[in-house]
PDB file of C-alpha atoms in Angstrom:
ATOM      1  CA  UNK A   1      -7.617 -24.082  37.512  1.00 50.00           C
ATOM      2  CA  UNK A   2     -11.296 -25.099  36.092  1.00 51.00           C
ATOM      3  CA  UNK A   3     -10.855 -26.699  32.252  1.00 49.00           C
ATOM      4  CA  UNK A   4     -13.095 -24.031  31.334  1.00 46.00           C
ATOM      5  CA  UNK A   5     -10.921 -20.874  32.347  1.00 41.00           C
ATOM      6  CA  UNK A   6      -7.605 -23.056  31.163  1.00 41.00           C
ATOM      7  CA  UNK A   7      -9.602 -23.165  27.654  1.00 42.00           C
ATOM      8  CA  UNK A   8     -10.407 -19.574  27.690  1.00 40.00           C
ATOM      9  CA  UNK A   9      -6.896 -18.497  28.401  1.00 40.00           C
ATOM     10  CA  UNK A  10      -5.429 -21.075  25.538  1.00 37.00           C
ATOM     11  CA  UNK A  11      -7.968 -19.437  22.950  1.00 36.00           C
ATOM     12  CA  UNK A  12      -7.080 -15.867  24.217  1.00 38.00           C
ATOM     13  CA  UNK A  13      -3.162 -16.858  23.890  1.00 37.00           C
ATOM     14  CA  UNK A  14      -3.788 -18.371  20.532  1.00 37.00           C
ATOM     15  CA  UNK A  15      -5.689 -15.278  19.063  1.00 40.00           C
ATOM     16  CA  UNK A  16      -2.890 -12.956  20.440  1.00 39.00           C
ATOM     17  CA  UNK A  17      -0.434 -14.992  18.694  1.00 39.00           C
ATOM     18  CA  UNK A  18      -2.539 -15.195  15.483  1.00 39.00           C
ATOM     19  CA  UNK A  19      -3.044 -11.285  15.427  1.00 36.00           C
ATOM     20  CA  UNK A  20       1.255 -10.755  15.669  1.00 38.00           C
ATOM     21  CA  UNK A  21       1.427 -12.936  12.257  1.00 41.00           C
ATOM     22  CA  UNK A  22      -0.727 -10.775  10.260  1.00 49.00           C
ATOM     23  CA  UNK A  23       0.296  -7.730   8.536  1.00 58.00           C
ATOM     24  CA  UNK A  24       2.083  -5.136  10.248  1.00 69.00           C
ATOM     25  CA  UNK A  25       1.552  -1.737   9.414  1.00 83.00           C
ATOM     26  CA  UNK A  26       5.028  -0.590   7.019  1.00 88.00           C
ATOM     27  CA  UNK A  27       7.472   2.442   7.934  1.00 93.00           C
ATOM     28  CA  UNK A  28       6.880   4.382   5.056  1.00 95.00           C
ATOM     29  CA  UNK A  29       7.937   7.853   3.731  1.00 96.00           C
ATOM     30  CA  UNK A  30       5.404  10.301   2.675  1.00 97.00           C
ATOM     31  CA  UNK A  31       6.421  11.821  -0.520  1.00 96.00           C
ATOM     32  CA  UNK A  32       3.901  14.742  -0.826  1.00 95.00           C
ATOM     33  CA  UNK A  33       0.483  13.640   0.158  1.00 97.00           C
ATOM     34  CA  UNK A  34      -1.357  16.876  -0.450  1.00 96.00           C
ATOM     35  CA  UNK A  35      -4.945  16.333  -0.173  1.00 97.00           C
ATOM     36  CA  UNK A  36      -4.791  13.402   2.074  1.00 97.00           C
ATOM     37  CA  UNK A  37      -3.327  12.138   4.868  1.00 97.00           C
ATOM     38  CA  UNK A  38      -2.284   8.389   5.139  1.00 97.00           C
ATOM     39  CA  UNK A  39      -2.849   6.393   8.395  1.00 96.00           C
ATOM     40  CA  UNK A  40      -1.597   3.330   7.246  1.00 96.00           C
ATOM     41  CA  UNK A  41       0.287   1.250   4.626  1.00 96.00           C
ATOM     42  CA  UNK A  42       0.254  -2.432   4.242  1.00 96.00           C
ATOM     43  CA  UNK A  43       1.944  -4.728   1.912  1.00 96.00           C
ATOM     44  CA  UNK A  44       1.164  -8.338   2.270  1.00 95.00           C
ATOM     45  CA  UNK A  45       2.847 -10.476   2.672  1.00 95.00           C
ATOM     46  CA  UNK A  46       6.134  -8.441   3.706  1.00 95.00           C
ATOM     47  CA  UNK A  47       6.998  -9.602   6.950  1.00 91.00           C
ATOM     48  CA  UNK A  48      10.016  -7.717   7.311  1.00 91.00           C
ATOM     49  CA  UNK A  49      11.388  -4.463   5.805  1.00 92.00           C
ATOM     50  CA  UNK A  50      12.579  -4.407   3.064  1.00 95.00           C
ATOM     51  CA  UNK A  51       9.880  -5.993   1.516  1.00 96.00           C
ATOM     52  CA  UNK A  52      11.153  -8.949  -0.513  1.00 96.00           C
ATOM     53  CA  UNK A  53       9.317  -9.041  -3.874  1.00 96.00           C
ATOM     54  CA  UNK A  54       9.034 -12.352  -5.514  1.00 96.00           C
ATOM     55  CA  UNK A  55       9.343 -12.492  -9.206  1.00 96.00           C
ATOM     56  CA  UNK A  56       5.864 -13.681 -10.448  1.00 95.00           C
ATOM     57  CA  UNK A  57       4.277 -13.060  -7.408  1.00 95.00           C
ATOM     58  CA  UNK A  58       1.543 -10.379  -6.607  1.00 95.00           C
ATOM     59  CA  UNK A  59       1.467  -8.450  -3.467  1.00 95.00           C
ATOM     60  CA  UNK A  60      -1.637  -7.015  -1.858  1.00 96.00           C
ATOM     61  CA  UNK A  61      -1.507  -3.193  -0.661  1.00 96.00           C
ATOM     62  CA  UNK A  62      -3.959  -1.583   1.353  1.00 97.00           C
ATOM     63  CA  UNK A  63      -3.376   1.983   2.367  1.00 97.00           C
ATOM     64  CA  UNK A  64      -5.895   3.832   4.989  1.00 97.00           C
ATOM     65  CA  UNK A  65      -6.020   7.343   4.457  1.00 97.00           C
ATOM     66  CA  UNK A  66      -8.294  10.579   4.734  1.00 97.00           C
ATOM     67  CA  UNK A  67      -9.235  13.272   1.901  1.00 97.00           C
ATOM     68  CA  UNK A  68      -9.067  16.774   2.824  1.00 97.00           C
ATOM     69  CA  UNK A  69     -11.027  17.579  -0.213  1.00 97.00           C
ATOM     70  CA  UNK A  70     -13.618  16.345  -2.154  1.00 97.00           C
ATOM     71  CA  UNK A  71     -12.844  14.611  -5.672  1.00 97.00           C
ATOM     72  CA  UNK A  72     -15.129  13.067  -8.283  1.00 97.00           C
ATOM     73  CA  UNK A  73     -12.394   9.895  -8.700  1.00 96.00           C
ATOM     74  CA  UNK A  74      -8.843   9.081  -8.400  1.00 97.00           C
ATOM     75  CA  UNK A  75      -5.880   7.271 -10.475  1.00 97.00           C
ATOM     76  CA  UNK A  76      -3.084   5.152  -8.866  1.00 97.00           C
ATOM     77  CA  UNK A  77       0.298   5.766 -10.444  1.00 97.00           C
ATOM     78  CA  UNK A  78       3.050   3.375  -9.309  1.00 96.00           C
ATOM     79  CA  UNK A  79       6.806   3.786  -9.693  1.00 96.00           C
ATOM     80  CA  UNK A  80       9.785   2.116  -9.332  1.00 94.00           C
ATOM     81  CA  UNK A  81      12.710   4.403  -8.204  1.00 93.00           C
ATOM     82  CA  UNK A  82      15.948   4.127  -9.144  1.00 89.00           C
ATOM     83  CA  UNK A  83      19.068   6.623  -8.412  1.00 88.00           C
ATOM     84  CA  UNK A  84      16.246   9.156  -8.066  1.00 86.00           C
ATOM     85  CA  UNK A  85      14.724   8.079 -11.459  1.00 92.00           C
ATOM     86  CA  UNK A  86      10.936   7.280 -11.424  1.00 94.00           C
ATOM     87  CA  UNK A  87      10.191   4.340 -13.939  1.00 93.00           C
ATOM     88  CA  UNK A  88       6.421   3.696 -14.318  1.00 94.00           C
ATOM     89  CA  UNK A  89       5.442   0.387 -12.673  1.00 89.00           C
ATOM     90  CA  UNK A  90       2.129  -1.096 -14.228  1.00 87.00           C
ATOM     91  CA  UNK A  91      -0.539  -2.226 -12.267  1.00 91.00           C
ATOM     92  CA  UNK A  92      -3.835  -4.114 -13.049  1.00 90.00           C
ATOM     93  CA  UNK A  93      -6.453  -1.254 -11.944  1.00 95.00           C
ATOM     94  CA  UNK A  94      -4.976   2.264 -11.996  1.00 96.00           C
ATOM     95  CA  UNK A  95      -9.098   3.593 -11.070  1.00 97.00           C
ATOM     96  CA  UNK A  96      -9.103   4.238  -7.135  1.00 97.00           C
ATOM     97  CA  UNK A  97     -12.846   3.927  -7.505  1.00 96.00           C
ATOM     98  CA  UNK A  98     -12.676   0.245  -8.545  1.00 96.00           C
ATOM     99  CA  UNK A  99     -10.222  -0.379  -5.758  1.00 97.00           C
ATOM    100  CA  UNK A 100     -12.082  -0.118  -2.409  1.00 95.00           C
ATOM    101  CA  UNK A 101     -12.970   3.489  -2.536  1.00 96.00           C
ATOM    102  CA  UNK A 102     -16.407   4.635  -2.476  1.00 94.00           C
ATOM    103  CA  UNK A 103     -16.797   7.721  -5.365  1.00 95.00           C
ATOM    104  CA  UNK A 104     -17.061  10.668  -5.208  1.00 97.00           C
ATOM    105  CA  UNK A 105     -14.841  10.961  -2.128  1.00 97.00           C
ATOM    106  CA  UNK A 106     -15.615  13.161   0.343  1.00 97.00           C
ATOM    107  CA  UNK A 107     -13.717  15.691   2.521  1.00 97.00           C
ATOM    108  CA  UNK A 108     -13.012  14.528   6.211  1.00 96.00           C
ATOM    109  CA  UNK A 109     -13.697  10.918   5.068  1.00 97.00           C
ATOM    110  CA  UNK A 110     -11.331   8.154   5.654  1.00 97.00           C
ATOM    111  CA  UNK A 111     -10.899   5.593   2.931  1.00 97.00           C
ATOM    112  CA  UNK A 112      -9.460   2.125   2.573  1.00 97.00           C
ATOM    113  CA  UNK A 113      -7.557   1.770  -0.748  1.00 97.00           C
ATOM    114  CA  UNK A 114      -7.224  -2.018  -1.874  1.00 97.00           C
ATOM    115  CA  UNK A 115      -4.931  -2.995  -4.725  1.00 96.00           C
ATOM    116  CA  UNK A 116      -2.401  -5.489  -6.099  1.00 94.00           C
ATOM    117  CA  UNK A 117       1.225  -5.176  -7.179  1.00 93.00           C
ATOM    118  CA  UNK A 118       2.157  -7.670  -9.509  1.00 93.00           C
ATOM    119  CA  UNK A 119       5.768  -8.477  -9.760  1.00 94.00           C
ATOM    120  CA  UNK A 120       6.760  -9.600 -13.103  1.00 92.00           C
ATOM    121  CA  UNK A 121       9.162 -12.580 -13.856  1.00 94.00           C
ATOM    122  CA  UNK A 122      10.765 -10.274 -16.215  1.00 92.00           C
ATOM    123  CA  UNK A 123      11.708  -7.558 -13.640  1.00 90.00           C
ATOM    124  CA  UNK A 124      15.625  -7.528 -12.615  1.00 91.00           C
ATOM    125  CA  UNK A 125      16.617  -8.792  -9.058  1.00 94.00           C
ATOM    126  CA  UNK A 126      17.226  -5.376  -7.763  1.00 94.00           C
ATOM    127  CA  UNK A 127      16.796  -3.321  -5.014  1.00 95.00           C
ATOM    128  CA  UNK A 128      14.366  -0.278  -5.545  1.00 95.00           C
ATOM    129  CA  UNK A 129      12.078   2.254  -4.046  1.00 95.00           C
ATOM    130  CA  UNK A 130       8.338   1.571  -4.350  1.00 95.00           C
ATOM    131  CA  UNK A 131       6.659   4.847  -4.918  1.00 96.00           C
ATOM    132  CA  UNK A 132       2.592   4.774  -4.984  1.00 97.00           C
ATOM    133  CA  UNK A 133       0.718   8.036  -5.884  1.00 97.00           C
ATOM    134  CA  UNK A 134      -2.742   8.399  -5.838  1.00 98.00           C
ATOM    135  CA  UNK A 135      -4.428  11.561  -7.728  1.00 97.00           C
ATOM    136  CA  UNK A 136      -7.564  13.361  -7.461  1.00 97.00           C
ATOM    137  CA  UNK A 137      -9.532  15.652  -9.988  1.00 95.00           C
ATOM    138  CA  UNK A 138      -7.213  18.503  -9.227  1.00 94.00           C
ATOM    139  CA  UNK A 139      -4.154  16.368 -10.258  1.00 96.00           C
ATOM    140  CA  UNK A 140      -2.738  16.879  -6.733  1.00 96.00           C
ATOM    141  CA  UNK A 141      -1.957  13.789  -4.712  1.00 96.00           C
ATOM    142  CA  UNK A 142      -4.395  12.246  -2.492  1.00 97.00           C
ATOM    143  CA  UNK A 143      -1.300  10.316  -1.127  1.00 97.00           C
ATOM    144  CA  UNK A 144       1.764   9.433  -1.924  1.00 98.00           C
ATOM    145  CA  UNK A 145       4.265   6.811   0.182  1.00 97.00           C
ATOM    146  CA  UNK A 146       7.484   5.288  -0.606  1.00 96.00           C
ATOM    147  CA  UNK A 147       9.078   1.882   0.760  1.00 96.00           C
ATOM    148  CA  UNK A 148      12.151   0.301   0.046  1.00 96.00           C
ATOM    149  CA  UNK A 149      11.814  -3.284  -1.599  1.00 96.00           C
ATOM    150  CA  UNK A 150      13.776  -6.089  -2.878  1.00 96.00           C
ATOM    151  CA  UNK A 151      13.039  -7.788  -5.958  1.00 95.00           C
ATOM    152  CA  UNK A 152      14.339 -11.470  -5.813  1.00 94.00           C
ATOM    153  CA  UNK A 153      13.787 -14.604  -8.164  1.00 91.00           C
TER     154      UNK A 153
END
């Protein structure tokens, strides 16, 4: 086999392996997306589920969704769900228009919502469900998704 062909095959193989190591879409539960439709949820780094969230770390969240309505803005609300009780989980930027979404939100358009999930050191080491909502102008959910996580030291 010519050296050039061998090099091309090696590069192709490395690219294929590299794409496997990147973030895989998470298995999530839709918890009431009414005014939008979720295409994909990514939390990084989270190589396996449930996501192991280490105290003192911050995780990237990327949600791809399409809107079924027009909305001037959006607000994120995040909760830790334990025993069917929602405990508010503070995030640094609740305004969706500052998180990758070009506002106003247009009906039928697809958006990539990007945010950070900081895990504070004072959080207990516990298994719980992260519930993430994005609320529109009509106080309805553009999206709502849940994933199981384990907070670790």
